[in-house]
CSV table of C-alpha atoms in Angstrom, one decimal:
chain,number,residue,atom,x,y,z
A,1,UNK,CA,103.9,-21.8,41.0
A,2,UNK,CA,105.4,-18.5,42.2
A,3,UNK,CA,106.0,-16.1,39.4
A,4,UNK,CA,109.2,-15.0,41.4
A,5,UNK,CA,112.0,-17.8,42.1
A,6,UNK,CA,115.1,-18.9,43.8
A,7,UNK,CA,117.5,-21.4,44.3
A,8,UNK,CA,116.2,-24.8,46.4
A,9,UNK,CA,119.4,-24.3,48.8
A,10,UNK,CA,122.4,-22.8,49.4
A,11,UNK,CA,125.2,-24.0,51.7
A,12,UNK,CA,128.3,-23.2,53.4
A,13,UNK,CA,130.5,-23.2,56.4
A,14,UNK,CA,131.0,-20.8,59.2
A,15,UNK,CA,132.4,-17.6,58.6
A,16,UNK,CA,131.8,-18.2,55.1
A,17,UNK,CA,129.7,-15.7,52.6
A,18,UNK,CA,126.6,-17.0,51.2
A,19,UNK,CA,124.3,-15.1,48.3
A,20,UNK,CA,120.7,-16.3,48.0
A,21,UNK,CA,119.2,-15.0,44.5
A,22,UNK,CA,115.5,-14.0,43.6
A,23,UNK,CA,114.8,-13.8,40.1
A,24,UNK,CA,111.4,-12.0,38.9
A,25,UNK,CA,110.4,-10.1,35.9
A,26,UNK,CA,109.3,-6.3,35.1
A,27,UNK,CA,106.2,-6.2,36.4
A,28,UNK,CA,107.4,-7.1,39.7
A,29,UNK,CA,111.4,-7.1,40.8
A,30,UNK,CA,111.8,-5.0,37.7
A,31,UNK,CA,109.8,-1.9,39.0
A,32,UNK,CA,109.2,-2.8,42.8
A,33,UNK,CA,110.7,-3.4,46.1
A,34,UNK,CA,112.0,-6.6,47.3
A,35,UNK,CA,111.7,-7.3,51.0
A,36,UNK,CA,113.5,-11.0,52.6
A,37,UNK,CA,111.9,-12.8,55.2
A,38,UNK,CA,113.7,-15.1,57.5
A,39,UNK,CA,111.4,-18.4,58.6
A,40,UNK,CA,112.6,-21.0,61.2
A,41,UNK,CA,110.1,-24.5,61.4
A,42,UNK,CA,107.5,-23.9,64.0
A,43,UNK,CA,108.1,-19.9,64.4
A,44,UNK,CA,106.7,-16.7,62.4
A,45,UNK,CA,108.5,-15.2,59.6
A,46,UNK,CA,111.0,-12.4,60.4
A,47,UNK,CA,111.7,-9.3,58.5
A,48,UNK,CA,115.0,-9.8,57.5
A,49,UNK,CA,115.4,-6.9,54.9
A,50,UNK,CA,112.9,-4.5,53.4
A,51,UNK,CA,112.8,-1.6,50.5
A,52,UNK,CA,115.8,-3.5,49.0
A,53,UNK,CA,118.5,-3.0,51.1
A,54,UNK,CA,117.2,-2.1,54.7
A,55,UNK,CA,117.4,-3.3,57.9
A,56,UNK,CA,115.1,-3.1,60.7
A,57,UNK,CA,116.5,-2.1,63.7
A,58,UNK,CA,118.0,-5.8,66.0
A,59,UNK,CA,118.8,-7.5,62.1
A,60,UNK,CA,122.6,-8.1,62.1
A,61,UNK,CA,124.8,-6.1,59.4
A,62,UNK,CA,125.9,-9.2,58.1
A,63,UNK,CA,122.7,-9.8,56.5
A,64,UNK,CA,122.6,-7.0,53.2
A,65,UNK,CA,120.2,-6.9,50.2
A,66,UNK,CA,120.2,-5.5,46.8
A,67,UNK,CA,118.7,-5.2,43.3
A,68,UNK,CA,119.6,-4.9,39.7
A,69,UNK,CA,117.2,-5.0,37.1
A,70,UNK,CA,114.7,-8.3,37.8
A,71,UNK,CA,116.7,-9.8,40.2
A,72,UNK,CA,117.7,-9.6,43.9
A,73,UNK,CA,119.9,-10.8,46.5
A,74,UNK,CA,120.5,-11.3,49.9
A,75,UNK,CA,123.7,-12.3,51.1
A,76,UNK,CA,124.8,-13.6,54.5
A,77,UNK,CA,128.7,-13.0,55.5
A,78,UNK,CA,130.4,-14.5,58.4
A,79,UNK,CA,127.9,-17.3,58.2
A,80,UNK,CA,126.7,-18.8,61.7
A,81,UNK,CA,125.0,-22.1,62.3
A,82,UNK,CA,122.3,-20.3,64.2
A,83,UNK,CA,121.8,-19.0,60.2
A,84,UNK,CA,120.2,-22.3,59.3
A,85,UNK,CA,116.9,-21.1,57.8
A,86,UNK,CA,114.3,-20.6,55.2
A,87,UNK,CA,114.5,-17.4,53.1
A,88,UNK,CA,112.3,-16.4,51.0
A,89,UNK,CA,112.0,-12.8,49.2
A,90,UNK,CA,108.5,-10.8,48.9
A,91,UNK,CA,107.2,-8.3,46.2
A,92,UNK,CA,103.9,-6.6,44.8
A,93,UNK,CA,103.2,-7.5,40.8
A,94,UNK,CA,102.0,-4.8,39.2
A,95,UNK,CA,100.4,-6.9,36.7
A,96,UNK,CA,99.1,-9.2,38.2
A,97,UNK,CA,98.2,-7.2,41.5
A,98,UNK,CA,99.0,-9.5,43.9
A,99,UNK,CA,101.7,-10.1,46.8
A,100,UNK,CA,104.4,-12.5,45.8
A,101,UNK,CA,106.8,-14.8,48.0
A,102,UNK,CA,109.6,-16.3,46.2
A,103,UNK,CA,110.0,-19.7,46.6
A,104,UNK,CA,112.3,-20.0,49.0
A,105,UNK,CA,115.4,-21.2,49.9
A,106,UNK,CA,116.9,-23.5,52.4
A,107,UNK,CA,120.7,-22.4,53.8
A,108,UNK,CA,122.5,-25.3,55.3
A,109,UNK,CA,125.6,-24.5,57.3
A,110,UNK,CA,127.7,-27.2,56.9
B,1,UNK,CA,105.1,-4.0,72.4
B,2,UNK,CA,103.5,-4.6,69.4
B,3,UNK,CA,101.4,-7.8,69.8
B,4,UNK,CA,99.5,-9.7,67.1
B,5,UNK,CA,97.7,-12.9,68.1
B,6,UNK,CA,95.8,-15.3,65.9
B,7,UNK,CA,92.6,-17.3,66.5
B,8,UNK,CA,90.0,-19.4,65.3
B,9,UNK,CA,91.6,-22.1,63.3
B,10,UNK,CA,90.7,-26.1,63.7
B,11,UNK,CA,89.6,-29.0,61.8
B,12,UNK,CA,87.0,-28.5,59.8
B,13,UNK,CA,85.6,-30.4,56.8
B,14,UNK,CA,85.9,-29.7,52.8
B,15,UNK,CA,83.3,-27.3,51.7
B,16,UNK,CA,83.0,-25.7,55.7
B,17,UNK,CA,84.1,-22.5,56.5
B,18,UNK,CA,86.0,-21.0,59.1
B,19,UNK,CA,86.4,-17.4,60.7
B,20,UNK,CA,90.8,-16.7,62.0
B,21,UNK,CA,90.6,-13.5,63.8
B,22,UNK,CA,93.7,-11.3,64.7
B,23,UNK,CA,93.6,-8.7,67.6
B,24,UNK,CA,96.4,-6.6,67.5
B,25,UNK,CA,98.1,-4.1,70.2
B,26,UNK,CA,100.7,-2.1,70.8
B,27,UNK,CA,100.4,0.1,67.8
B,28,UNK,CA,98.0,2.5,66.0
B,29,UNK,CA,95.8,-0.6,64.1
B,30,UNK,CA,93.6,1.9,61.6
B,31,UNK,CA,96.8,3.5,60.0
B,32,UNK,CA,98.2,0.1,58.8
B,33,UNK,CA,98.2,-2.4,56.1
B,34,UNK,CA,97.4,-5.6,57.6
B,35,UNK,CA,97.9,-8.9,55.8
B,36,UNK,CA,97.5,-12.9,56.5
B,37,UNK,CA,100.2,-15.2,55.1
B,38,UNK,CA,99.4,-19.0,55.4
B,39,UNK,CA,102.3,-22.1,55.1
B,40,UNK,CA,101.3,-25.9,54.1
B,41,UNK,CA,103.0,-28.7,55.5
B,42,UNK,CA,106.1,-29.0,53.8
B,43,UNK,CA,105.4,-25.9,51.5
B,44,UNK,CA,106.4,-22.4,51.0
B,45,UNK,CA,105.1,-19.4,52.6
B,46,UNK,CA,102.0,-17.7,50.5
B,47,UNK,CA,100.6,-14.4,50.8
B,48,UNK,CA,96.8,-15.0,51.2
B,49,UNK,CA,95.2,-11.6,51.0
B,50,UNK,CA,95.5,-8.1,52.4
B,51,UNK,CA,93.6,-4.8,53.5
B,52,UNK,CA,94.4,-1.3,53.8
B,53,UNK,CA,94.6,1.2,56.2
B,54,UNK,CA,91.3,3.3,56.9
B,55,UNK,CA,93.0,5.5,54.8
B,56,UNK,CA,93.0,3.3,51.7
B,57,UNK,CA,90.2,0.5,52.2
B,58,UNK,CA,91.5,-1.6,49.7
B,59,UNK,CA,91.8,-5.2,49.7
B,60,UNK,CA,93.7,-8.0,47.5
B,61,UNK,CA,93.3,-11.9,47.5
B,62,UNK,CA,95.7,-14.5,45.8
B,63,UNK,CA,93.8,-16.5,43.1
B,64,UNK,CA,93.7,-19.4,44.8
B,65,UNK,CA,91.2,-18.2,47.2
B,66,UNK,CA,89.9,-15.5,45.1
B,67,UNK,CA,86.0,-15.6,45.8
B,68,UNK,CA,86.1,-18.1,48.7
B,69,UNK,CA,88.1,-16.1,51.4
B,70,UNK,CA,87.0,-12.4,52.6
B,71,UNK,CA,89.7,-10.1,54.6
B,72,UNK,CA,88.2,-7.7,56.8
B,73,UNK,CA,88.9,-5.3,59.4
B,74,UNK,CA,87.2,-3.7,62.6
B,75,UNK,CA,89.4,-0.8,63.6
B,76,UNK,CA,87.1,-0.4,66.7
B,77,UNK,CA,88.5,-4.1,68.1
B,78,UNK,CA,92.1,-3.3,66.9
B,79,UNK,CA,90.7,-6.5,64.6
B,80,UNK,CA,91.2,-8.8,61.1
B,81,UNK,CA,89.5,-11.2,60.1
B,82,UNK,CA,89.7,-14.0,57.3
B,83,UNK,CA,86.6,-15.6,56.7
B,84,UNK,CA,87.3,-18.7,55.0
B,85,UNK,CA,84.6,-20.2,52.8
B,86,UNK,CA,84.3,-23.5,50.7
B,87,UNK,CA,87.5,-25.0,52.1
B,88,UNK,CA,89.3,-27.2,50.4
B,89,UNK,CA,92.4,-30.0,51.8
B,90,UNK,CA,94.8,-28.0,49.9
B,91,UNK,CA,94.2,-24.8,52.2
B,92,UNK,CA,95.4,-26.9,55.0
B,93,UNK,CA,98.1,-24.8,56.7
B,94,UNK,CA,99.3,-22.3,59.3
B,95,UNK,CA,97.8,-18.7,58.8
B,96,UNK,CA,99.7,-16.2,59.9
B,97,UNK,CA,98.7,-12.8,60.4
B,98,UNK,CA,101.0,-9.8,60.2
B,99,UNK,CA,101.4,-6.3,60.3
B,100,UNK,CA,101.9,-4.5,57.2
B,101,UNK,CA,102.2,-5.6,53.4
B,102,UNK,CA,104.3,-8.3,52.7
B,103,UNK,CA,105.9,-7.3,49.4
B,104,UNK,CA,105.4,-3.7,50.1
B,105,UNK,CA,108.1,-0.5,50.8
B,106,UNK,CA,108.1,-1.5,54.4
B,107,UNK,CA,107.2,-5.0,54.7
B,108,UNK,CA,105.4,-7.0,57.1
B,109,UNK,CA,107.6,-6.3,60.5
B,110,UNK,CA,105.6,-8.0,63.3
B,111,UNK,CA,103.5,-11.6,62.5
B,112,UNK,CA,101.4,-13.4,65.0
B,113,UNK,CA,102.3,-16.5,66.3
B,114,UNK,CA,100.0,-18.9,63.7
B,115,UNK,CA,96.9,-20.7,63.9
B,116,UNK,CA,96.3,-24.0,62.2
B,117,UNK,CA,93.5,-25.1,59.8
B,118,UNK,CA,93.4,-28.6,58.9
B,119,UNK,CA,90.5,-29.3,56.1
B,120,UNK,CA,89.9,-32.8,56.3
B,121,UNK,CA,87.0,-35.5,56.3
């Protein structure tokens, strides 16, 4: 059981805006960064966002990230089929002193 | 081009052990965090273990393989290793090593492609 945790799925059409949440606690969200990983069946993650609201350089603008207190977001806008993914979101926990994924979610573009 | 490619996995029975190996290129290897990331069938991804740069020699394990699994580096070889010990069915999954530390400042920014180890009898 991740100590970190998100929504099962998300949906929407294209061109819609979609917000996938992360929920933590203190000891991690609460006092570290959150990075967002992007997973497709069969293929490596991808470093979607990182430090909270970055983008590596090739990551389209409509991805963004963002933090307030123990939570985090990412939210896709303009939504695109091609967007049809796994997401999960990543931390450190200072408590426990380990590297957490969320548990991810599915987006499904209807 | 930064390059990270995975090897070593198989079938292997419960209580065997298994060495994945990761030779990277394309980057300065001994000034990086370097992590491995595993995925069951059907599951989420989760963070396996990680080790510093030269600089900071540390290294961190998730407790579910916490004193079976040993992350290690050879900076000569451009090299990590996971040396996988007392394996169980439920560590059946893709490993995937990556570049970086996956819930740190930067992230993990370039992964391997994946290697697969099934534990079965």
């Amino acid at each position: 059981q991740s100590v970190v945790t998100q929504p099962p799925s998300v949906s929407g059409t294209p061109g819609q805006r979609v917000t996938i949440s992360c929920s933590g606690s203190p000891s991690n969200i609460g006092s570290k960064t959150v990075n967002w990983y992007q997973k497709f069946p069969e293929t490596a993650p991808k470093l979607l966002i990182y430090a909270n609201t970055q983008r590596p350089s090739g990551v389209p603008d409509r991805f963004s990230g963002s933090k307030s207190g123990t939570s985090a977001s990412l939210d896709i806008s303009g939504l695109q089929s091609e967007d049809e993914a796994d997401y999960y979101c990543a931390t450190w926990d200072d408590s426990l002193k380990i590297h957490v994924f969320g548990t991810g979610t599915e987006v499904i573009v209807l | 081009e930064v390059q990270l490619v995975e090897s070593g996995g198989g079938l292997v029975k419960p209580g065997g052990s298994l060495r994945l190996s990761c030779v990277a290129s394309g980057f300065t290897f001994r000034t990086y965090f370097m992590s491995w990331v595993r995925q069951a069938p059907g599951k989420g991804l989760e963070w396996v273990a990680s080790i510093g740069s030269t600089s900071t020699p540390n290294t961190h394990y998730a407790d579910s393989v916490k004193g079976r699994f040993t992350v290690s580096r050879d900076n000569a070889r451009n090299s990590v290793f996971l040396q996988m010990n007392i394996l169980r069915a439920e560590d059946t999954a893709v490993y995937y090593c990556a570049r970086g530390a996956v819930g740190a400042n930067t992230g993990s920014d370039y992964w391997g492609q994946g290697t697969l180890v099934t534990v079965s009898s």
